[in-house]
Amino acid sequence: MAAPLVLVVLVAVTVRAALYRSSLAAFISERVEVASPLNAWKRVVEGLALLDLGISPYSGAVFHETPLIIYLFHFVIEYAELVFMITDVLTAIALYLAIQDFNKVVFKKQKLLIELDKYAPDVAELIRTPMEMHYIPLKVALVYLLNPYTVMSCVAKSTCAINNTVLAFFILATIKGSALLSAVFLALATYQSLYPLTLFAPALLYLLQRQFIPIKLKSKSFWLYTMQYAALYLCSLVVIICLSFFLLNSWDFIPSVYGFILSVPDLTPNIGLFWYFFAEMFEHFSLFFVCVFQINVFFYTIPLAIKLKEHPVFFMFVQLAIISIFKSYPTVGDIALYMAFLPVWSHLYRFLRNIFILSCVLIACSFLFPVLWHLWIYAGSANSNFYYAITLTFNIGQILLVSDYFYAFLRREYYLTHGLHLTRQDGTEAMLVLK
Amino acid sequence: MLAAAALLVLLAAGPGRADTGRDALREELLLSPLPAGDVAATFQFRTRWDADLQRGAVSHYRLFPKALGRLVAALGVRELHLALTQGFWRTRTWGQPPLQAPAGAELWVWFQPTVTDVDKAWKELSNILSGIFCASLNFIDSTNTVTPTASFRPLGLANGTDHHLLRYAVLPREVVCTENLTPWKKLLPCGSKAGLAVLLKAERLFHSSYHSQAVHIRPVCRDASCLAVSWELRQTLTVVFDTFSSGQGKKDWSLFKMFSRTLTDACPLASESKVYVDISPKNKEKELLEVTPPPTSVLEAVVQGDKRTYAVYDLLSPSLFNTSRSLNVQLKWKRPQESSELPVPILHAHRYVSGYGLQTGEISTLIYNTHPYRAFPVVLLETVPWYLRLYVHTLTIITKGKENKPSYIHYQPAQDRRRPHLLEMLIQLPANSVTKITIQFERALLKWTEYPPDPNHGFYVSSSVLSALVPSVIAMKDMDVEQSPLFTSLFPSSDGSSYFVRLYTEPLLVNLPTPDFSMPYNVICLTCTVVAVCYGSFYNLLTRTFHVEEPSRAGLAKRLANVIRKFRGVPPL
């Protein structure tokens, strides 16, 4: 399996290197879909320039990266392109190894459930075979590396790629079962962009499952493990934040980074829903709706945890998708990460209802984004509503895609336990509805 | 009765000269023909008052206006400079300006060190001045106020210069009109009824290429020993008339043609009232022009590095009004002038914005040093509003094709909706060179309530300020302040070899992307719909479970359809 992976990596690196040397690199770096005020490379360079002038990068409103990024790029700024190519490759390799391990776990669990007779007798075609699961890790790495969104994100040198790498390592650590590393990487991811806080729940559920601790609220071992994991996570977070303090000897970065993410003062257009909403919001309700929109990202966690407690990795996928859609400054780099997981659920294809139209919507919107941006900003013949409309359509497409996969997943679970050929009481073929 | 009379005398003499101090008014008018055929008229009304306003012991105001005196005392103002300008001084064609001000309203104030909350005092000051001058100075707030560190030094007496006591703000969008001129004229001791101020008629003054009225208050030394402080109020008004186009192709002008008034007498309260006309010969040719009536005296001075000759009319001298009751200074050109090359000022600048589209742009400033062999440094101050996000790593300064590093750079980045960008640099300009300074910016999308009423007109970026000590070709001797206050205030020189110049560049007009202003309700509904779609789908998937469908009674539509089908003889649904 290593050889095809190496081949994929080489192809990906070649594509990126070719794009770096072409004239498209400048064009892609300027695109608002790829670079947001939080992760644009231009702003990293600006922050380092301000530091050279002796001014704190956080004294203005241009730089919103964490101090660890300053630390990192202070030394490797000359090799920035190489750094971003390496991060992409590391993400792909981490996902490859994680999915490989995950498939083994899935297969073992499936075997256990078959032996325990938990499955209905006629679901043979739904059972997954090692043959079919063999190429999934490679497909995941391929989808991540050669996804146009990832390529554009890498060529634009958006620090979203670094966030994706940290998240990929977090997923790898979780699936391998190491609570410490999982907590450390989750703390790093939360430190950089705050929203991965919601991934605490699926990681905890997975680790509990791996330790064979039952998820019961009365169980003492459950609470003990939860407390341990939470303590590891919080301590790593505190350590990282204190390290950041010592870079510039000030806490200025907290309002500049986290205050910025939460209060959304910069209304630069992007592919998300926040910018136009707050550009057109009545001043009186601004704070209320900022709170509503931020709570919207976090409040799906508990219900999903209750419903998907047996399937924490799917929970993680759905949570990642919700973060990418509803975060305050989304970019296509965030979408690329959850899309990399889609091959893992390729066995759900027969239950997906709208996959064709949704993929058409997503592809069409991706092409329309730069067109309508040009018409608004450069040609002056369209106005902001056009770009906003495509934003809405794109987000609806993503939401329906994720909920379609969720529906297909739940439906397959139902069939597994109740049998594929359902009959009504009178013997005729039955329809399955969600009631 | 005697006691009553004595009491009356005492009362009359009580608040007498003892605590008011001497005050004196000097009014001067400088008329200078500009190289391109325009005429610049600069009025200066200088009131000097030997009283200590700061102590607050003053209650009797004579020549010094009470509104401004109370302001200085109450808010702890050390120096105040307010200028309201319409138009732009074209340095390239008109030469070095005597007193330039940027387009719009400019206010810069040095506060006393005793003021604890400078920002609060600044806000109060701008509001009070807004009321006094009927200008919208109340729009001055933290988003357009900066604290420059090097460009604005105190022009009066100063005891230490902590730049935190300085505030500078420009409102480039401010329009100057008659309602700003009237309160300005009211502050003059003689109003507009006597003296030089009778020429200030609004219908002629605003029919000009450039109009700038200013108020400057500063403390000065009372005498050579400088043991006590006097307060000086200078009101200046500069106006440039285009006589060439309005004079049927002839460059002759007269006071009546320009102002539609003539001078009849001096202000009775003034101790000096003079009119200066610049009759310097161009290209060493004398007798090219003729001034009528003959002047009281002729003055020669070295001004801004040039030797100049002035015809002086002293309105207080009795000989002036002997022949006629009114004074109408006229200038006639004896020979039609050959179109000569315009003399190029030693320092001039030009600023423009480049780039296309509403996403990014670039501000470029070109500074020209045309001195043949002397290099000198210039301090450039740029204030850019926060919604044009400057990227200081894109700042490039290029002189003669090579990079020119500034020896001092002070950059304060903007904070959204709180303060603007401040960029101050000390740049060395080599002799006979053009320096190009460029910086890139990104345009922000604002909230729909933050746009002005005509959003597609654009947003103004205030002029940048260039301050320099320009070396002069001819040695200048120090002028005595008392002898010719006009020249020392209009053309100050710290030493004989250079003179101070403050230039302003053009203001810029930049377009920002706008949201659709008619759509707030629609946007809120549509975005909430998308969020609700997600919420709804997830709610369904999380709270409902799969069930086998139970056969249910056919709905009304289905039954109706079955009835029709039975009639047609087709099997039912």
XYZ file of C-alpha atoms in Angstrom, chain A residues 11-299:
289
model
C 1.549 13.732 -8.188
C 0.096 16.125 -5.615
C 3.445 17.759 -4.933
C 4.060 18.162 -8.654
C 0.693 19.808 -9.208
C 1.324 22.226 -6.359
C 4.856 23.042 -7.424
C 3.660 23.690 -10.978
C 0.966 26.026 -9.736
C 3.397 27.876 -7.478
C 5.558 28.734 -10.444
C 2.688 29.777 -12.667
C 0.888 33.113 -12.795
C -2.173 31.545 -11.219
C -0.524 31.637 -7.804
C -1.073 35.385 -7.375
C -4.613 35.123 -8.687
C -5.501 32.303 -6.287
C -3.965 34.060 -3.276
C -6.297 37.008 -3.812
C -9.464 34.949 -3.929
C -11.738 35.548 -0.986
C -13.045 31.984 -1.105
C -9.590 30.667 -0.343
C -8.111 33.328 1.937
C -10.133 34.818 4.760
C -9.057 37.557 7.203
C -8.161 34.794 9.650
C -5.838 32.734 7.510
C -4.628 34.796 4.553
C -0.909 34.612 3.870
C -0.734 38.331 3.113
C -1.743 39.006 6.696
C 0.901 36.670 8.101
C 3.551 38.582 6.141
C 2.042 41.849 7.372
C 2.159 40.656 10.979
C 5.812 39.704 10.659
C 6.560 43.064 9.003
C 4.894 44.885 11.905
C 6.976 42.848 14.321
C 10.102 43.906 12.441
C 9.036 47.550 12.748
C 8.787 47.078 16.496
C 4.999 47.269 16.675
C 2.871 44.506 18.138
C 1.081 42.717 15.286
C -2.040 42.694 17.431
C -2.190 46.495 17.768
C -3.945 46.763 14.437
C -6.899 44.943 12.944
C -5.055 43.163 10.163
C -3.349 40.254 11.879
C -5.445 37.571 13.550
C -3.141 34.601 13.724
C -1.987 32.977 16.907
C 1.492 33.693 18.324
C 2.624 30.148 17.580
C 2.178 30.887 13.893
C 4.457 33.901 14.366
C 6.979 31.610 16.055
C 6.756 29.092 13.236
C 6.987 31.484 10.316
C 9.601 33.700 11.866
C 12.057 30.905 11.100
C 10.665 29.283 7.977
C 9.380 32.288 6.076
C 11.919 31.685 3.306
C 10.598 28.179 2.712
C 6.915 28.933 3.042
C 5.916 27.050 -0.112
C 7.760 23.964 1.032
C 6.144 24.188 4.466
C 2.677 24.234 2.988
C 3.356 21.339 0.659
C 4.720 19.337 3.569
C 1.672 20.121 5.706
C -0.631 18.885 2.965
C 1.367 15.688 2.586
C 1.402 15.149 6.355
C -2.350 15.625 6.515
C -2.868 13.071 3.778
C -0.557 10.552 5.423
C -2.206 11.073 8.826
C -5.642 10.553 7.322
C -4.402 7.476 5.462
C -3.072 5.859 8.618
C -6.128 6.870 10.628
C -8.587 5.436 8.136
C -6.526 2.277 7.827
C -6.788 1.744 11.565
C -10.415 2.734 11.584
C -11.268 0.164 8.928
C -9.684 -2.529 11.029
C -11.792 -1.433 14.001
C -14.946 -1.352 11.879
C -14.272 -4.813 10.535
C -13.614 -6.218 13.978
C -16.795 -4.694 15.343
C -18.796 -5.984 12.402
C -17.437 -9.489 12.946
C -18.362 -9.310 16.635
C -21.892 -8.183 15.882
C -22.376 -10.935 13.290
C -21.219 -13.539 15.779
C -23.567 -12.125 18.381
C -26.394 -12.453 15.862
C -27.232 -8.774 16.093
C -27.814 -8.507 12.383
C -30.868 -9.624 10.492
C -30.424 -12.703 8.296
C -30.876 -11.140 4.850
C -28.360 -8.287 5.039
C -25.510 -10.104 3.383
C -25.107 -7.438 0.722
C -24.749 -4.726 3.341
C -21.912 -6.441 5.163
C -18.586 -4.851 4.358
C -15.740 -7.018 3.126
C -11.995 -6.432 3.543
C -11.722 -6.514 -0.229
C -13.965 -3.492 -0.618
C -12.362 -1.657 2.318
C -8.805 -2.190 1.080
C -8.515 0.868 -1.092
C -10.440 3.289 1.084
C -7.419 4.815 2.872
C -5.753 5.462 -0.455
C -8.925 7.009 -1.794
C -9.090 9.277 1.253
C -5.514 10.456 0.721
C -6.194 10.897 -2.985
C -9.384 12.860 -2.434
C -7.669 15.109 0.057
C -4.522 15.767 -1.946
C -6.041 16.184 -5.365
C -9.189 18.007 -4.330
C -9.109 21.381 -6.164
C -10.079 23.069 -2.926
C -7.024 21.701 -1.145
C -4.744 22.562 -4.031
C -6.003 26.127 -4.135
C -5.687 26.446 -0.383
C -2.085 25.244 -0.553
C -1.155 27.481 -3.473
C -2.650 30.485 -1.677
C -0.586 29.533 1.379
C -3.592 29.802 3.627
C -2.878 28.735 7.211
C -6.066 26.685 7.060
C -3.771 23.931 5.771
C -1.911 23.979 9.085
C -5.202 23.743 10.950
C -6.157 20.768 8.787
C -2.875 19.063 9.593
C -3.396 19.494 13.313
C -6.918 18.137 13.017
C -5.695 15.181 10.957
C -3.122 14.344 13.600
C -5.782 14.671 16.246
C -7.957 12.172 14.356
C -5.019 9.826 13.963
C -4.164 10.021 17.663
C -7.771 9.437 18.645
C -8.190 6.434 16.400
C -4.913 4.982 17.586
C -6.227 5.352 21.121
C -3.676 7.693 22.642
C -5.600 10.042 24.941
C -2.619 12.302 25.636
C -1.710 12.996 22.022
C -5.342 13.354 21.100
C -5.822 15.940 23.831
C -2.662 17.824 22.843
C -3.586 18.028 19.150
C -7.154 18.967 19.960
C -5.840 21.737 22.212
C -3.631 22.987 19.379
C -6.536 22.934 16.956
C -8.822 24.750 19.410
C -6.068 27.241 20.141
C -5.793 28.069 16.469
C -9.418 28.339 15.494
C -11.640 27.791 18.555
C -14.367 25.715 16.870
C -12.649 22.283 17.164
C -13.700 22.470 20.811
C -16.815 20.628 19.682
C -14.681 17.676 18.555
C -14.003 16.904 22.201
C -17.257 14.907 22.412
C -16.662 12.482 19.499
C -13.045 11.966 20.535
C -14.130 11.181 24.079
C -16.803 8.780 22.852
C -14.313 6.976 20.624
C -11.717 6.644 23.351
C -14.322 5.361 25.785
C -15.434 2.810 23.222
C -11.854 1.752 22.693
C -11.321 1.288 26.407
C -14.553 -0.702 26.582
C -16.020 1.707 29.099
C -19.819 1.785 28.784
C -21.343 5.195 28.286
C -23.682 5.399 31.227
C -24.112 8.558 33.222
C -24.106 6.637 36.495
C -20.930 4.738 35.749
C -17.930 5.833 37.811
C -15.340 4.699 35.284
C -17.062 6.807 32.625
C -16.737 9.948 34.697
C -13.203 9.097 35.704
C -12.069 8.728 32.124
C -13.959 11.822 31.036
C -12.332 13.868 33.784
C -8.912 12.545 32.823
C -9.336 13.404 29.187
C -10.826 16.811 29.966
C -7.965 17.540 32.348
C -5.386 16.591 29.715
C -7.121 18.779 27.167
C -7.514 21.798 29.408
C -3.977 21.601 30.737
C -2.520 21.449 27.237
C -4.651 24.403 26.227
C -3.510 26.436 29.238
C 0.134 25.568 28.574
C -0.125 26.616 24.937
C -1.829 29.883 25.816
C 0.783 30.689 28.444
C 3.548 29.937 25.937
C 1.898 32.405 23.580
C 1.913 35.048 26.275
C 5.662 34.810 26.548
C 6.190 35.555 22.868
C 5.126 39.178 23.047
C 4.649 39.505 26.805
C 1.048 40.553 26.441
C -2.403 39.073 26.351
C -3.269 41.210 23.282
C -3.607 38.134 21.129
C -6.718 36.940 22.967
C -9.067 39.721 21.835
C -7.329 39.833 18.458
C -7.755 36.138 17.741
C -10.664 34.812 19.804
C -12.514 38.090 20.140
C -12.249 38.442 16.379
C -13.530 34.914 15.686
C -16.454 35.350 18.049
C -17.540 38.938 17.385
C -17.053 38.968 13.573
C -16.129 42.639 13.098
C -14.600 42.181 9.650
C -17.234 41.756 6.983
C -14.993 40.744 4.075
C -17.066 38.511 1.784
C -16.349 34.790 1.956
C -18.242 31.581 1.280
C -20.012 31.670 4.627
C -23.286 33.102 5.814
C -22.056 35.644 8.331
C -20.714 38.492 6.231
C -23.769 39.698 4.369
C -26.051 38.952 7.276
C -24.083 41.276 9.538
C -23.541 43.835 6.785
C -27.318 44.204 6.537
C -28.167 43.740 10.194
C -29.859 46.452 12.185
C -27.424 47.746 14.797
C -29.824 47.036 17.633
C -29.892 43.283 16.970
C -26.293 42.808 15.997
C -25.110 41.350 19.298
C -28.115 39.047 19.574
C -27.583 37.536 16.155
C -23.831 37.169 16.658
C -24.604 35.101 19.737
C -27.253 33.081 17.873
C -24.915 32.304 15.002
C -22.065 31.298 17.271
C -24.294 29.090 19.424
C -25.508 27.488 16.198
C -22.085 25.922 15.691
C -21.837 24.501 19.173
C -25.308 23.310 19.996
